[in-house]
GROMACS .gro file of C-alpha atoms in nm:
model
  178
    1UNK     CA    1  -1.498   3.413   3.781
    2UNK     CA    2  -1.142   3.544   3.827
    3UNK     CA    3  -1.025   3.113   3.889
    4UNK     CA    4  -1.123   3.046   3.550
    5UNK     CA    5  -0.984   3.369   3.391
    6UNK     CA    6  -0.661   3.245   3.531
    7UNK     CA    7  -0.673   2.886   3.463
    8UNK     CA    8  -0.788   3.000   3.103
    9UNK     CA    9  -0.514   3.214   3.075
   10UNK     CA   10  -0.202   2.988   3.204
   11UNK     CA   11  -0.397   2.718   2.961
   12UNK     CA   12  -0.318   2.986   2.645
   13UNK     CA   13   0.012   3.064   2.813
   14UNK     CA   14   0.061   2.674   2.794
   15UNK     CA   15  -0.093   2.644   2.457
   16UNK     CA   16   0.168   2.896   2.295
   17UNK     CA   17   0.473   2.792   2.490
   18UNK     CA   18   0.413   2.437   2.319
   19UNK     CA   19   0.372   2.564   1.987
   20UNK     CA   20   0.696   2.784   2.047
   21UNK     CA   21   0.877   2.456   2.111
   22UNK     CA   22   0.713   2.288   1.790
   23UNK     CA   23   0.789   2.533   1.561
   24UNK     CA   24   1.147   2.582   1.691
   25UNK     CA   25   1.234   2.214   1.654
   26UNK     CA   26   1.060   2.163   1.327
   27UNK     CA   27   1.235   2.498   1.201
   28UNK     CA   28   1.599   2.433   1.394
   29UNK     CA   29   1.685   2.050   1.425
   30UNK     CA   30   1.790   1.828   1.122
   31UNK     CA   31   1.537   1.613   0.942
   32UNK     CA   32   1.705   1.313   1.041
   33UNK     CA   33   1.550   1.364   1.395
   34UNK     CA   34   1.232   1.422   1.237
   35UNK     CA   35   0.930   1.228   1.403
   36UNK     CA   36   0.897   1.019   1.087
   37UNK     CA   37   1.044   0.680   1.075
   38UNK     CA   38   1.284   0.508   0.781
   39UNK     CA   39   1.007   0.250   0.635
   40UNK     CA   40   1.177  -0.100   0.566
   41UNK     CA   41   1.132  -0.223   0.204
   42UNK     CA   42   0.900  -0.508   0.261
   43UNK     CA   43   0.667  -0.230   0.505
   44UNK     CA   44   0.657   0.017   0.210
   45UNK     CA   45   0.576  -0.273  -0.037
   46UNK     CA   46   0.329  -0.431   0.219
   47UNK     CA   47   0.160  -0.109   0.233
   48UNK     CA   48   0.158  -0.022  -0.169
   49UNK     CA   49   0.026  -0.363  -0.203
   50UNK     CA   50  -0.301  -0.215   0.062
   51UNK     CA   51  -0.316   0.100  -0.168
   52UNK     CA   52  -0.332  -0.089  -0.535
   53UNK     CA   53  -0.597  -0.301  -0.391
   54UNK     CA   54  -0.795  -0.027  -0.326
   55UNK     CA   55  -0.766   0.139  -0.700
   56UNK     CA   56  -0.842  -0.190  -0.812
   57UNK     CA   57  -1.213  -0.320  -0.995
   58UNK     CA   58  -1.264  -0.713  -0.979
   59UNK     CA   59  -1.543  -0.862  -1.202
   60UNK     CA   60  -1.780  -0.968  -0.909
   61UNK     CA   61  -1.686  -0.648  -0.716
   62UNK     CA   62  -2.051  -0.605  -0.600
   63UNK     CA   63  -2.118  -0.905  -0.527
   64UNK     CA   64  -1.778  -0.958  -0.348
   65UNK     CA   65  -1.778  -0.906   0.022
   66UNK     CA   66  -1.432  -1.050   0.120
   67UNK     CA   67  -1.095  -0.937  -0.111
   68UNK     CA   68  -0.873  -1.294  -0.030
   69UNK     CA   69  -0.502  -1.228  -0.126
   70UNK     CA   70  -0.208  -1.449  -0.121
   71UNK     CA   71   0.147  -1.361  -0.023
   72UNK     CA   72   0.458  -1.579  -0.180
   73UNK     CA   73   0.766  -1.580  -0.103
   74UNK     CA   74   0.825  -1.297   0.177
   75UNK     CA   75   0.731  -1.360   0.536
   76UNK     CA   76   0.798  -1.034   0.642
   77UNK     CA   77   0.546  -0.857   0.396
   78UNK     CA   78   0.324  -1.132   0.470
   79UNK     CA   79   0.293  -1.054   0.858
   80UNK     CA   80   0.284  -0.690   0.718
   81UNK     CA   81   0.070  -0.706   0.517
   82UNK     CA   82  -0.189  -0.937   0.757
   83UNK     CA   83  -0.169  -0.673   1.070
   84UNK     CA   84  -0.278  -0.403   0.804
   85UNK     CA   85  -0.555  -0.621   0.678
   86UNK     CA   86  -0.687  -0.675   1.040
   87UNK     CA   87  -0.722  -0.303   1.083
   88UNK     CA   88  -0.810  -0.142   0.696
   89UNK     CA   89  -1.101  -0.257   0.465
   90UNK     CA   90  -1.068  -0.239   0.130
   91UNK     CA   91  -1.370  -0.039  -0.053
   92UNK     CA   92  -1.591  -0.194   0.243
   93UNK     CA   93  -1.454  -0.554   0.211
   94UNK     CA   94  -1.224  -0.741   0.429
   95UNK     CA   95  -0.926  -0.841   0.302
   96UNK     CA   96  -0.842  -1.250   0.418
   97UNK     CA   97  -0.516  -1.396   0.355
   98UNK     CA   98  -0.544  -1.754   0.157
   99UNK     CA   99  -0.272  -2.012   0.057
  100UNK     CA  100  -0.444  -2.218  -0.225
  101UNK     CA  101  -0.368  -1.935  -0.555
  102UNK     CA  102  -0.639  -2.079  -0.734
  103UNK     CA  103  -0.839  -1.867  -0.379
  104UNK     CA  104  -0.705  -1.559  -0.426
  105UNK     CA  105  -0.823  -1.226  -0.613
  106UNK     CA  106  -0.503  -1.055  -0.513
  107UNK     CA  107  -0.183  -1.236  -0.596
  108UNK     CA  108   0.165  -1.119  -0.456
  109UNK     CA  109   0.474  -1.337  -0.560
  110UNK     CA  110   0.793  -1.266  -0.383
  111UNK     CA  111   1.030  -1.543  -0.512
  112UNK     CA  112   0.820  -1.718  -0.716
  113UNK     CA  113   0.674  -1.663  -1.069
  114UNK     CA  114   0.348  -1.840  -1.137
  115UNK     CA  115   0.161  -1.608  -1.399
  116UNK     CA  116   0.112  -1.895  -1.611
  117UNK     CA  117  -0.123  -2.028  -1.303
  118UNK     CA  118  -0.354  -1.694  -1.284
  119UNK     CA  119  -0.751  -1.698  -1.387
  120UNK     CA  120  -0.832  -1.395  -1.532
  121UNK     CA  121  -0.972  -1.218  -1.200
  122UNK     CA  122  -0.664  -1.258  -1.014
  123UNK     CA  123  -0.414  -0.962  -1.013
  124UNK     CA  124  -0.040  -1.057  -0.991
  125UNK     CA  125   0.221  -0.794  -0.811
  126UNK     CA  126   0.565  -0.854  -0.796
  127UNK     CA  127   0.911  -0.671  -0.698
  128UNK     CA  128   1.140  -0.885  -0.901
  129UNK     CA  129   1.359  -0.722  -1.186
  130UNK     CA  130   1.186  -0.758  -1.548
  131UNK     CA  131   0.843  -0.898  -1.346
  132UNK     CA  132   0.623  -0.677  -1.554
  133UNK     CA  133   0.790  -0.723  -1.874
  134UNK     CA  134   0.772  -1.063  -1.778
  135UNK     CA  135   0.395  -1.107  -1.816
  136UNK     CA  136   0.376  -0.985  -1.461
  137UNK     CA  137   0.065  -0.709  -1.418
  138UNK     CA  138   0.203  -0.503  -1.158
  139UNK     CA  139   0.579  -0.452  -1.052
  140UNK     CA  140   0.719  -0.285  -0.747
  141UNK     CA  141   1.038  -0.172  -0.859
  142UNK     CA  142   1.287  -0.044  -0.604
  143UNK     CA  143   1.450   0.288  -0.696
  144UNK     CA  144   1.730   0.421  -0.475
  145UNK     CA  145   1.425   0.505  -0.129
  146UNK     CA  146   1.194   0.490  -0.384
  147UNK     CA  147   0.921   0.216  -0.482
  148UNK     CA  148   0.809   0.287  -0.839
  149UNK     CA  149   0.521   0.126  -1.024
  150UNK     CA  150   0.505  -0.025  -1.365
  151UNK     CA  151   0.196  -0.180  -1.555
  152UNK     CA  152   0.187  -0.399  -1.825
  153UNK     CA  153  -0.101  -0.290  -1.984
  154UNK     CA  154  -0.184  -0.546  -2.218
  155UNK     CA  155  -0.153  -0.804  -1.971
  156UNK     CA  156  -0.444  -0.604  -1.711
  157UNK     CA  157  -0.635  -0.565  -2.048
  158UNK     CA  158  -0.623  -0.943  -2.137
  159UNK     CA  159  -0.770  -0.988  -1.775
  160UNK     CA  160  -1.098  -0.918  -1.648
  161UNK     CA  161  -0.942  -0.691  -1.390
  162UNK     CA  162  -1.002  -0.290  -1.423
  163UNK     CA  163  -0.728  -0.064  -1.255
  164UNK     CA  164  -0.816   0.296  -1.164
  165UNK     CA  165  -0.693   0.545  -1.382
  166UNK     CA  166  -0.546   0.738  -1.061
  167UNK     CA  167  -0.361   0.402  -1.069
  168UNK     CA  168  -0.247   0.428  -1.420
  169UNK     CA  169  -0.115   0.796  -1.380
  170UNK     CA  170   0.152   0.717  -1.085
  171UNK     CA  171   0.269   0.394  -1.242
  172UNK     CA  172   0.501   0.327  -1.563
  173UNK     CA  173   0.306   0.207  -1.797
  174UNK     CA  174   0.449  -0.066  -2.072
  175UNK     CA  175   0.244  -0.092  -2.381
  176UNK     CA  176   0.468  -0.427  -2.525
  177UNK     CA  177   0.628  -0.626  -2.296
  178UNK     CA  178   0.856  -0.809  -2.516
   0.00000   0.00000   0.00000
């Protein structure tokens, strides 16, 4: 009985000089030696692209099983963006890359602009300047560290796409593109 009193007590001993340390170095040292790691742009935009397809509402969503995307134009998002699609569903539904756009639900295009080549149940994202205003539905706008969102509205209305109104309240929206 007195062994485990004293292996219980260096364990709280242990326990406290641990936190000690913690709270010391998260108190004391610079947050540039923070734990947290400097994202590069295409891993932020890789993993924005994840969290809009989960605040989006396709036409067939309940019939829909797989979410197939398509990646233009960026390499590095698209190897991104395919290890977090091995790992994360997407309301339930696996998310599988395609090549053929006419295949895909989700549509990102990196250096190339093909919104004239959309059905109406694909959603286009894109981080080039003016892509929203451009007839674009979703731009990822880099902002100093900062991706921002912007919506063109009428465009998302036109299509038979539904984006979340949590969605809607981060993002800029523009009512007239032109």
């Amino acid at each position: 009985m007195i062994f485990k009193f004293k292996i219980h007590l260096k364990s709280n001993l242990f326990r406290y000089a641990v936190t000690c340390v913690a709270m010391f170095c998260l108190t004391y040292l610079p947050s540039g030696l923070a734990v947290s790691a400097q994202l590069k742009p295409f891993e932020a935009k890789a993993i924005y692209l994840f969290k809009i397809a989960n605040y989006i509402k396709w036409p067939d969503d309940a019939n829909k099983v797989q979410i197939h995307y398509c990646i233009f134009g960026d390499k590095e998002l698209r190897d991104t963006f395919d290890d977090i699609a091995k790992k994360k569903l997407v309301a339930g539904k696996q998310l599988v890359p395609v090549n053929v756009i006419e295949e895909c639900d989700l549509v990102y295009m990196g250096n190339k602009f093909l919104i004239d080549e959309l059905a109406p149940y694909q959603i286009s994202v894109g981080d080039k300047d003016q892509f929203a205003a451009k007839g674009g539905q979703i731009e990822l706008k880099q902002n100093k560290n900062k991706l921002e969102l912007i919506v063109n509205y009428p465009s998302v209305k036109e299509s038979d796409i539904r984006l979340s109104s949590k969605l809607l309240k981060i993002a800029t929206i523009i009512e007239d593109p032109s």
